[in-house]
Amino acid sequence: MPSDATQPARVPRHLAVIMDGNGRWAERRRRPRVIGHRAGARAVQNCVDFCIEHGIGALTLFAFSSENWGRPEEEVGALMKLFLNALEREVDELHRRGVRIRFIGQRERFGDAIRARMDAAEATTRDNTVLHLSVAASYGGRWDIVNAARSLAEDVAAGRVKPDAIDEHAFASRIALSDLPPPDLFIRTGGDTRVSNFLLWQLAYTELWFTETLWPDVDAATLRQALDDYAMRERRFGLTGAQVSASFPPPPAGTDE
Ligand code: IPE
Ligand code: IPE
Ligand code: MG
């Protein structure tokens, strides 16, 4: 039994977040939805700060889904502008703080300017190690799985992989974020309790945490609440509670712990 699979939960190594509720945040203030997206971008900075301060090694943020392309043209256009601005303004500071940035999703659907900025941000920050920030943009979990299947199919057709050799490991190695531990903790803000085509494969044993708080209102206190809740959970990975505690016996009586 791999010991670290059942380690008692403490600080997550990898946090994955669906940043939801920007539109409603603005609507409640009778403002256009784009104002909510702008406020949401500021909350991203708080979340990055929080992860760095708490020693969370990897943060994956859902910024724009495959399905979000279907929103009104005006909203998609505003989001693209915001995205480009953020790439122009934030990358240097993130780099200075030791953040490695990566984008997952269908990059070819973005315009040239955004794609070029994404490539540049990844190249500039590639050797940083303080926080591994992955931004899921034009991302869908189903797209990710289909992509991995296509890549395996190409290798089978070319004779590089035998169908018998296709196992979970071979598949997982072709899915996004395969070089990171799977998310330990998933947070969705905005009150809806669904996964909305986020990391479908990667979330298999992730602890899920939902809050009514709208993304622009998320602060360190909200995130701390999620971490506190996570720290109390027993992750069993299909085993029994007794098996899990047996692999982490309590300290013998009489010790100071
Ligand atoms: C999340 O906020 C941001 C994106 C999907 C781009 P929403 O825009 O979905 O906000 P709500 O859910 O409508 O309030
Ligand atoms: C999920 O939120 C995608 C992002 C936060 C980027 P949505 O607002 O698109 O999800 P649904 O439509 O409520 O499921
Ligand atoms: Mg939403």
CSV table of N, CA and C in Angstrom, one decimal, residues 9 185 207-210 223-234:
chain,number,residue,atom,x,y,z
A,9,ALA,N,-4.8,13.9,5.9
A,9,ALA,CA,-4.8,15.1,5.2
A,9,ALA,C,-4.2,16.3,6.0
A,185,LEU,N,-7.4,18.8,-3.2
A,185,LEU,CA,-8.6,19.5,-2.8
A,185,LEU,C,-9.1,20.3,-4.0
A,207,GLU,N,-10.7,15.5,-2.7
A,207,GLU,CA,-11.7,16.0,-1.8
A,207,GLU,C,-12.4,17.2,-2.3
A,208,LEU,N,-13.8,17.2,-2.3
A,208,LEU,CA,-14.5,18.3,-2.9
A,208,LEU,C,-15.0,19.2,-1.8
A,209,TRP,N,-15.0,20.5,-2.1
A,209,TRP,CA,-15.4,21.5,-1.1
A,209,TRP,C,-16.1,22.6,-1.8
A,210,PHE,N,-17.4,22.9,-1.4
A,210,PHE,CA,-18.2,23.9,-2.1
A,210,PHE,C,-18.5,25.1,-1.1
A,223,LEU,N,-10.5,30.7,2.1
A,223,LEU,CA,-9.6,29.6,1.7
A,223,LEU,C,-9.1,28.8,2.9
A,224,ARG,N,-8.9,29.5,4.0
A,224,ARG,CA,-8.5,28.9,5.2
A,224,ARG,C,-9.6,27.9,5.7
A,225,GLN,N,-10.8,28.3,5.6
A,225,GLN,CA,-12.0,27.4,6.0
A,225,GLN,C,-11.9,26.1,5.1
A,226,ALA,N,-11.6,26.2,3.9
A,226,ALA,CA,-11.5,25.1,3.0
A,226,ALA,C,-10.4,24.2,3.5
A,227,LEU,N,-9.3,24.8,3.8
A,227,LEU,CA,-8.1,24.0,4.2
A,227,LEU,C,-8.4,23.3,5.6
A,228,ASP,N,-9.0,24.0,6.5
A,228,ASP,CA,-9.4,23.4,7.8
A,228,ASP,C,-10.3,22.2,7.6
A,229,ASP,N,-11.2,22.4,6.8
A,229,ASP,CA,-12.2,21.3,6.5
A,229,ASP,C,-11.4,20.1,5.9
A,230,TYR,N,-10.5,20.4,5.0
A,230,TYR,CA,-9.7,19.3,4.3
A,230,TYR,C,-8.9,18.6,5.3
A,231,ALA,N,-8.3,19.3,6.2
A,231,ALA,CA,-7.4,18.7,7.2
A,231,ALA,C,-8.1,17.7,8.1
A,232,MET,N,-9.4,17.9,8.3
A,232,MET,CA,-10.2,17.0,9.1
A,232,MET,C,-10.6,15.7,8.4
A,233,ARG,N,-10.5,15.6,7.1
A,233,ARG,CA,-11.0,14.5,6.4
A,233,ARG,C,-10.1,13.3,6.4
A,234,GLU,N,-10.7,12.2,6.4
A,234,GLU,CA,-10.0,10.9,6.3
A,234,GLU,C,-10.1,10.4,4.8
